[in-house]
Tab-separated table of C-alpha atoms in Angstrom:
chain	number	residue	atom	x	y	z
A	1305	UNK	CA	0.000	0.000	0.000
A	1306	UNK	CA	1.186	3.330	-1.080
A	1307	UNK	CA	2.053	5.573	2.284
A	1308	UNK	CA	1.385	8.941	0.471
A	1309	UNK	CA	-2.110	7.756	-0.556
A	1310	UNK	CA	-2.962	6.323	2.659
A	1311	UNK	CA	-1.013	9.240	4.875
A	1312	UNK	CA	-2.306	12.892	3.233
A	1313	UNK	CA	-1.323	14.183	6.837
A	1314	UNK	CA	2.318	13.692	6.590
A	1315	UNK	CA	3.041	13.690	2.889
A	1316	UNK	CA	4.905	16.733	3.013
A	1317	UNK	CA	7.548	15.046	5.592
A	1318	UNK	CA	7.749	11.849	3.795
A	1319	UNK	CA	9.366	13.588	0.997
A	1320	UNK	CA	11.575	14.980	3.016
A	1321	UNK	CA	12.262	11.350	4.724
A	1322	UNK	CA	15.185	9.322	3.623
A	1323	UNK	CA	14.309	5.882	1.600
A	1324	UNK	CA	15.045	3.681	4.923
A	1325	UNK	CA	13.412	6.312	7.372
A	1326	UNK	CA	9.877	5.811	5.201
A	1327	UNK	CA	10.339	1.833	4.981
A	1328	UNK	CA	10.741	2.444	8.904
A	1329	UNK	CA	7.787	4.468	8.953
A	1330	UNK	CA	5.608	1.820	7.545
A	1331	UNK	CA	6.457	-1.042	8.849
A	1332	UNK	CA	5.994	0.495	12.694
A	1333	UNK	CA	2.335	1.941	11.037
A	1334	UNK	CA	1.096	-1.443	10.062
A	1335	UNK	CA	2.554	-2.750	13.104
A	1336	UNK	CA	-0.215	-0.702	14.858
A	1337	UNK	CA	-2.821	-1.375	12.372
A	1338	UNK	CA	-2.480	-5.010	13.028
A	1339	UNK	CA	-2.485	-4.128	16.978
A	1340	UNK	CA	-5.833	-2.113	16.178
A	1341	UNK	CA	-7.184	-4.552	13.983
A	1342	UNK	CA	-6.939	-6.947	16.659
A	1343	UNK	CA	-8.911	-4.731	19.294
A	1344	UNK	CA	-11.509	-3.864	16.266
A	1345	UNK	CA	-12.141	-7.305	15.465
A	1346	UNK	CA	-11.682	-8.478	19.095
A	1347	UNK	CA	-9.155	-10.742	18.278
A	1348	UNK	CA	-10.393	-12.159	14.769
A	1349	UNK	CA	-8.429	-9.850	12.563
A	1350	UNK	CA	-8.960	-12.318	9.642
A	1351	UNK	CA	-11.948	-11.255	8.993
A	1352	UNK	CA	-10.918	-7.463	8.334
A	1353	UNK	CA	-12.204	-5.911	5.118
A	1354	UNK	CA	-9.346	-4.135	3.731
A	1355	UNK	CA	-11.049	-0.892	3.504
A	1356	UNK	CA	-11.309	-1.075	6.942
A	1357	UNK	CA	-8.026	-1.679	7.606
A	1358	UNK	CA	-7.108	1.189	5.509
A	1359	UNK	CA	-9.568	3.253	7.255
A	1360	UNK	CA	-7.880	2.049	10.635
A	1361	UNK	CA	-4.240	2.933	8.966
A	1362	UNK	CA	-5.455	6.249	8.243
A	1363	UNK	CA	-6.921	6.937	11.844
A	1364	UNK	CA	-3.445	5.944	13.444
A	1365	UNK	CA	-1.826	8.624	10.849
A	1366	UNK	CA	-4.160	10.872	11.838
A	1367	UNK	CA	-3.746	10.649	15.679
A	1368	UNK	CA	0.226	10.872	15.512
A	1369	UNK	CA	0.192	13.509	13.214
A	1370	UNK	CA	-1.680	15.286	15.618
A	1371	UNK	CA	1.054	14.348	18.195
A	1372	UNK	CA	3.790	15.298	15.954
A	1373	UNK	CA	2.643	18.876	15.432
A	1374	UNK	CA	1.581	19.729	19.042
A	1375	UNK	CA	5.117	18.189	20.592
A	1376	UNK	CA	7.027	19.767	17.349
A	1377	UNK	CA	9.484	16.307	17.485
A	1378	UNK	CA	10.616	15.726	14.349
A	1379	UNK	CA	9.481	12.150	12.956
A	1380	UNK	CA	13.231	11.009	12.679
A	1381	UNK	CA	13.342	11.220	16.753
A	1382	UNK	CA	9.874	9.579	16.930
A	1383	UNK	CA	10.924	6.229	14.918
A	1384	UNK	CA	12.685	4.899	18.195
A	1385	UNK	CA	9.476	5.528	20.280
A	1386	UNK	CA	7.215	3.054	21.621
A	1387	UNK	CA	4.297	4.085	18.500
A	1388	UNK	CA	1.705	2.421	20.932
A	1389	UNK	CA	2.721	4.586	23.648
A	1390	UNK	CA	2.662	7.245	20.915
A	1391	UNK	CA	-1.000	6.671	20.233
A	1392	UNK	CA	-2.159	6.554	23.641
A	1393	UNK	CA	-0.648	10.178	24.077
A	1394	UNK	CA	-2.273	10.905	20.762
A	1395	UNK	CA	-5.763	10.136	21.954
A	1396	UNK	CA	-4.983	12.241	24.764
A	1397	UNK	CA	-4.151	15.117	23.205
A	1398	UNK	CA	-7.456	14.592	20.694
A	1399	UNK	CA	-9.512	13.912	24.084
A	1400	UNK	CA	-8.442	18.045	24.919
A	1401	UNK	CA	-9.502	18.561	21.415
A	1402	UNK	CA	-13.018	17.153	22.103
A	1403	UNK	CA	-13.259	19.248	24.928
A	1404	UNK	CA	-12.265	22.395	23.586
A	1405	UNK	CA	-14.999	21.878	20.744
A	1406	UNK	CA	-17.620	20.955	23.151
A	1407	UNK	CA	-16.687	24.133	24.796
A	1408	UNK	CA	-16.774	25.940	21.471
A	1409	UNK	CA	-20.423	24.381	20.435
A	1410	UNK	CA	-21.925	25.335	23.597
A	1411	UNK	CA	-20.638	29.177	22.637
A	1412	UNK	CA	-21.531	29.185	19.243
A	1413	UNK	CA	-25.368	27.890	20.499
A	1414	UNK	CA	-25.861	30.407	22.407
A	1415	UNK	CA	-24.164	33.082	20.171
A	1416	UNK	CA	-26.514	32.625	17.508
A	1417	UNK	CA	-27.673	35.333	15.170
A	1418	UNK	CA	-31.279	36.819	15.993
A	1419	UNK	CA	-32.463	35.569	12.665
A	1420	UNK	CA	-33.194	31.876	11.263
A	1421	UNK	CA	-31.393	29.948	8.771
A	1422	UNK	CA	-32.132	25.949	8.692
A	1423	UNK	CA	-29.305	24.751	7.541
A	1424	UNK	CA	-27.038	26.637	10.703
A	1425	UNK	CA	-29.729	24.991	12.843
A	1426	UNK	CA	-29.478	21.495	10.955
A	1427	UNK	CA	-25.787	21.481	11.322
A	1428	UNK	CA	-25.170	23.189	14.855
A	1429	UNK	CA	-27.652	19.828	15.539
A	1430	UNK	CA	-25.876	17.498	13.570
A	1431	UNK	CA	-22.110	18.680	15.073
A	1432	UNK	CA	-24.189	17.980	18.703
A	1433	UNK	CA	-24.780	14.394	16.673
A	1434	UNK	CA	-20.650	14.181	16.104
A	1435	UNK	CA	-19.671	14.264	19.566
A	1436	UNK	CA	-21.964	11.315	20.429
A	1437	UNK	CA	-20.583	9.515	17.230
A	1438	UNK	CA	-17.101	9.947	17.056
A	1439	UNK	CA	-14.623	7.192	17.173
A	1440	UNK	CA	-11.743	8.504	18.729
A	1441	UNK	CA	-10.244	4.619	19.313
A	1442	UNK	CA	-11.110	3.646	15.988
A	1443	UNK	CA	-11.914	6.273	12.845
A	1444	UNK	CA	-10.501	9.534	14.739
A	1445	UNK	CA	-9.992	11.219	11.192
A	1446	UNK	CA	-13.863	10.873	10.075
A	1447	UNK	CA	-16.703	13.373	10.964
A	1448	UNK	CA	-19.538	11.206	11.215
A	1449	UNK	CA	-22.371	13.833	10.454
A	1450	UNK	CA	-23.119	16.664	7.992
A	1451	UNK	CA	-22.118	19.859	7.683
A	1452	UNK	CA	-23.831	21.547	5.361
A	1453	UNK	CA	-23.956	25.401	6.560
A	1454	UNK	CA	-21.443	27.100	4.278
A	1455	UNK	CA	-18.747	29.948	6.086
A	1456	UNK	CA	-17.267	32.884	4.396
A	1457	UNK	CA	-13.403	31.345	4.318
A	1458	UNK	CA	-14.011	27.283	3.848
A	1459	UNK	CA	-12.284	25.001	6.685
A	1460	UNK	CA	-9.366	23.539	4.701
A	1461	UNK	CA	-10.073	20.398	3.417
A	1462	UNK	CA	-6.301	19.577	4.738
A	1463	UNK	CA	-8.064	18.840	8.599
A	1464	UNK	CA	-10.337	15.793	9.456
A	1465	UNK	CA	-12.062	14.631	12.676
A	1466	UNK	CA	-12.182	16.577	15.570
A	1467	UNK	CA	-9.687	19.138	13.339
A	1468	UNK	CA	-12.336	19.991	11.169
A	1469	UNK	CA	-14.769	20.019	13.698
A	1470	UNK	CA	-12.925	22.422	15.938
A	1471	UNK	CA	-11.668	25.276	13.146
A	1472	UNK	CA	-15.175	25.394	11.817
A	1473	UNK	CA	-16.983	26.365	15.296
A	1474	UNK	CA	-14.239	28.542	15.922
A	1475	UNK	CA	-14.635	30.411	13.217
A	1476	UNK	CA	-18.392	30.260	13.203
A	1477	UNK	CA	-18.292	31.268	16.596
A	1478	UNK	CA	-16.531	34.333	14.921
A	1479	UNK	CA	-19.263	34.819	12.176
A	1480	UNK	CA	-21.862	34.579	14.735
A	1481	UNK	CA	-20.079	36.812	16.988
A	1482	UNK	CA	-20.002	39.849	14.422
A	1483	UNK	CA	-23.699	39.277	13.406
A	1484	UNK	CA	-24.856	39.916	16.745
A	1485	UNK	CA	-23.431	43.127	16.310
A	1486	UNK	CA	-26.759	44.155	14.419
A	1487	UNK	CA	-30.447	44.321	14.550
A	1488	UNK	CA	-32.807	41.360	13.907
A	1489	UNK	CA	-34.611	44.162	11.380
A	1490	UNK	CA	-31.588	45.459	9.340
A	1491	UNK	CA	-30.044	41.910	9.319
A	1492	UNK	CA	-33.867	40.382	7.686
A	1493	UNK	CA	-33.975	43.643	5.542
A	1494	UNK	CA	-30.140	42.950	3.881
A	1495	UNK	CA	-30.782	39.456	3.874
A	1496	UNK	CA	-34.128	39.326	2.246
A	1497	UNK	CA	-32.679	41.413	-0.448
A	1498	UNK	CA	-29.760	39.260	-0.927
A	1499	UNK	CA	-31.831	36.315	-1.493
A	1500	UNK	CA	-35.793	36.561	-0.699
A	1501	UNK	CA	-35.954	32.766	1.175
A	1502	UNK	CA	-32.433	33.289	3.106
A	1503	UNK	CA	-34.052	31.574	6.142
A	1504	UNK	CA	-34.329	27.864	4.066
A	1505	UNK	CA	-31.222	28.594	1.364
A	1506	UNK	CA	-27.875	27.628	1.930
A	1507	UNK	CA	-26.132	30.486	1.837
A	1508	UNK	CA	-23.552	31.631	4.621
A	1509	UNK	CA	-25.147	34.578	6.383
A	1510	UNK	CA	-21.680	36.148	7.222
A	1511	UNK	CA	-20.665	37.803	3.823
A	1512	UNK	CA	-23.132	39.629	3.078
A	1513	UNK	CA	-23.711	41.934	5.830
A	1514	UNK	CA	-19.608	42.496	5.958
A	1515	UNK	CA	-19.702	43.353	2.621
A	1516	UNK	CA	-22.803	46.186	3.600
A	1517	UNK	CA	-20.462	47.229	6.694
A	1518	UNK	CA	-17.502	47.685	4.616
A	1519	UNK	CA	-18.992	49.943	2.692
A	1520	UNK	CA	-20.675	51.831	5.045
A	1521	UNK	CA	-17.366	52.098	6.608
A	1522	UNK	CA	-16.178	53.471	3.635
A	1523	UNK	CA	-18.645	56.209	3.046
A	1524	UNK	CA	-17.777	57.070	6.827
A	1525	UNK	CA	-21.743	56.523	7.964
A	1526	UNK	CA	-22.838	54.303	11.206
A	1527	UNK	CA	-21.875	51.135	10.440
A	1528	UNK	CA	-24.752	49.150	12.216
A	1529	UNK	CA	-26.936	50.497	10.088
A	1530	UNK	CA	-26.511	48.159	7.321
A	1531	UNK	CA	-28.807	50.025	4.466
A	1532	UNK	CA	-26.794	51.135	1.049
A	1533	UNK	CA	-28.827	53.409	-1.009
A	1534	UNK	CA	-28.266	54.259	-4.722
A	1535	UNK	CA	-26.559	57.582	-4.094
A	1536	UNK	CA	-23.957	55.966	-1.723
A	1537	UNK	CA	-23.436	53.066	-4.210
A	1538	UNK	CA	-23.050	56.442	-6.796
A	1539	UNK	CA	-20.171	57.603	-3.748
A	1540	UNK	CA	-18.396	54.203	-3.737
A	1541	UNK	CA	-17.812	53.904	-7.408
A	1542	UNK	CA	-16.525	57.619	-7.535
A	1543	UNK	CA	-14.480	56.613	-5.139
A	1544	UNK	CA	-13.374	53.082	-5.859
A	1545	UNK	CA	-13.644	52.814	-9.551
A	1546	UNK	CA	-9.768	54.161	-10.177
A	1547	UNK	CA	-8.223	51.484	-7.331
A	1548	UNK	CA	-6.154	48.576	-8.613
A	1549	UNK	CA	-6.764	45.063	-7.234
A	1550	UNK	CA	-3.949	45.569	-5.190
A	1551	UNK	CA	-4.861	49.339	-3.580
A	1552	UNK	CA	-7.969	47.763	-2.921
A	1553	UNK	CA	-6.562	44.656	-0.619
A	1554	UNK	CA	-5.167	47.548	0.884
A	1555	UNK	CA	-8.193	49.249	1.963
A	1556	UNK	CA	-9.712	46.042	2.751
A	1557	UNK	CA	-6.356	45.325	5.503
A	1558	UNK	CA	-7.394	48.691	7.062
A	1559	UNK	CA	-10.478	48.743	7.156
A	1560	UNK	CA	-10.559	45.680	8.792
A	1561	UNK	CA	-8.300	46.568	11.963
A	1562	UNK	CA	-10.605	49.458	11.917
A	1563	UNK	CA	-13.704	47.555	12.057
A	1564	UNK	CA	-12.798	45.364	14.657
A	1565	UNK	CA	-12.256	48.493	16.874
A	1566	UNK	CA	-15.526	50.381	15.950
A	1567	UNK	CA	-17.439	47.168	16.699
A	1568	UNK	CA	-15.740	46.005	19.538
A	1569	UNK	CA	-14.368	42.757	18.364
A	1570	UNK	CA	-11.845	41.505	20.742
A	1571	UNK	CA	-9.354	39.165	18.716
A	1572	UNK	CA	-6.544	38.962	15.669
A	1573	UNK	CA	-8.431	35.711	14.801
A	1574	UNK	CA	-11.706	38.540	14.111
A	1575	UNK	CA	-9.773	41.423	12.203
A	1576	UNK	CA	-7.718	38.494	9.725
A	1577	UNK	CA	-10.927	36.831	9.232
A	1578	UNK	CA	-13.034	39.927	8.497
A	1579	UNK	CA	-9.610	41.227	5.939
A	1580	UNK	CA	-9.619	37.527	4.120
A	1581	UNK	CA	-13.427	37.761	3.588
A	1582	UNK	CA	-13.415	41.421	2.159
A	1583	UNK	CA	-10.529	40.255	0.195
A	1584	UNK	CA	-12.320	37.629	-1.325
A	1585	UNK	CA	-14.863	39.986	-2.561
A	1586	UNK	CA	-12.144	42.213	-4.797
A	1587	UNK	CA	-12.421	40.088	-7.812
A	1588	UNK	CA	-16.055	40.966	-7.582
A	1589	UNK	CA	-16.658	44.101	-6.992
A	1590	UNK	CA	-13.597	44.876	-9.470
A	1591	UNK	CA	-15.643	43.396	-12.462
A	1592	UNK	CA	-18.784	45.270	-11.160
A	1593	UNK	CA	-16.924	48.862	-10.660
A	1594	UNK	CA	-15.493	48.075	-14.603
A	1595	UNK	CA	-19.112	47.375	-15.203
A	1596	UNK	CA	-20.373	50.681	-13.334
A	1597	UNK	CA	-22.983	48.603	-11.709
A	1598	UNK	CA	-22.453	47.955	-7.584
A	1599	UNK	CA	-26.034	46.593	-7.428
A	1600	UNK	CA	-24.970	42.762	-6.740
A	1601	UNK	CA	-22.356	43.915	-4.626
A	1602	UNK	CA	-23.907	46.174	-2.361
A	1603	UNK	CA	-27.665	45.907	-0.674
A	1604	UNK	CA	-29.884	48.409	-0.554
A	1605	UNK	CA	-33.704	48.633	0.847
């Protein structure tokens, strides 16, 4: 079995492994996924589908990955290590993991939005679903429910299990935490003009209202007032319409810090996350200033 198909959490460090260190590498991984398969069988290891020993292999990689990057020892120091021992201390460190998210989901339910969207309900249920499902001693890389509510900036599709679970209530802690900033009446007004059924479409609720507060920021008005009207779009093209893509990542970088002052958001984590949405929105709103037309850009009511 190929080690870089079966290992996507290391691959960058294999390549950097000698020829011997890699065949050492494998041999002590299947050592453990013959100890696990063993424990998942309860002893009749014969009967193993090989998908599911691949799915075990990949769950060990997963867990001392984990324990590689938090202890920062390089892999070469780790080959003399008992790897069982290794695991054990991995599922520890994923057992603080579990924690912290539980921590994190309790937060994010009770810093939710004062409008409705079903498919942030159906997942913030379905995440409550993970915790009771999640194989820590067996599958610790799968998330065993769905996640369908979209964010502004997509978890990377480089973290699995509790990984994935954690950086996406963290940062939709963060979403949530900005759109409490603003009134269940300006937030359904925006909304319903960005799409008429938000509450049942699966759309991220996020985006849109920092794209309204950026450019309120911009034409220097109250920023939790989240309204747009045609003259002020008329202002931001005036005023926008000669940037380059790069003065424009610019503006977004300082508006953000300034932002996260004038609404009181209290972490880095906030500010980078509100710059790398904004950011994400040049390529738009450059074809729509080109096109004189800021009407899908900006929401007005």
């Amino acid at each position: 079995m190929n080690i870089s198909a079966l290992f996507p959490f290391i691959d960058p460090l294999v390549d950097d492994l000698s020829l011997q260190d890699t065949e050492r590498l494998q041999i002590k991984l299947w050592q453990l996924v013959s100890y696990q398969s063993k424990r998942y069988t309860m002893g009749d290891s014969s009967s193993l589908r090989i998908e599911t020993a691949e799915e075990l292999f990949t769950s060990i990689c997963f867990l001392l990955q984990l324990y590689q990057r938090e202890t920062h020892i390089p892999w070469q120091k780790l080959f003399d290590a008992d790897f069982k021992e290794l695991l054990k201390e991995s599922r520890s460190l994923a057992k603080v993991r579990i924690s912290q998210a539980k921590s994190l989901y309790t937060r994010t339910q009770q810093s939710l939005p004062k409008i409705k969207n079903d498919f942030l309900e159906d997942t913030l249920t379905n995440i409550g679903i993970f915790f009771q499902k999640y194989d820590i001693y067996f599958f610790a890389h799968q998330i065993p429910c769905i996640i369908d509510y979209p964010l502004a900036c997509p978890v990377p599709e480089t973290l699995y299990g509790i990984e994935y679970i954690l950086q996406y209530l963290q940062q939709l802690l963060i979403e949530n935490h900005f759109l409490q900033r603003f009134s269940s009446r300006d937030l359904n007004c925006l909304l319903s003009v960005y799409i008429p059924n938000y509450e049942s479409s699966l759309i991220d609720l996020y985006e849109p209202v920092v794209i309204n507060v950026w450019g309120r920021q911009l034409l220097a008005q109250t920023i939790t007032a989240l309204n747009i009207n045609s003259h002020e779009k008329f202002r931001l093209q005036q005023r926008l319409q000669h940037h380059s893509s790069s003065e424009l990542h610019h503006l977004a970088a300082a508006s953000a810090k300034k932002l996260t002052i004038e609404l009181s958001l209290s972490t880095p984590i906030e500010t980078d996350y509100l710059q790398h949405t904004i950011d994400s929105l040049i390529p738009r709103l450059k074809v729509a200033l080109d096109a004189q037309n800021l009407n899908g850009i900006f929401m007005s009511w």
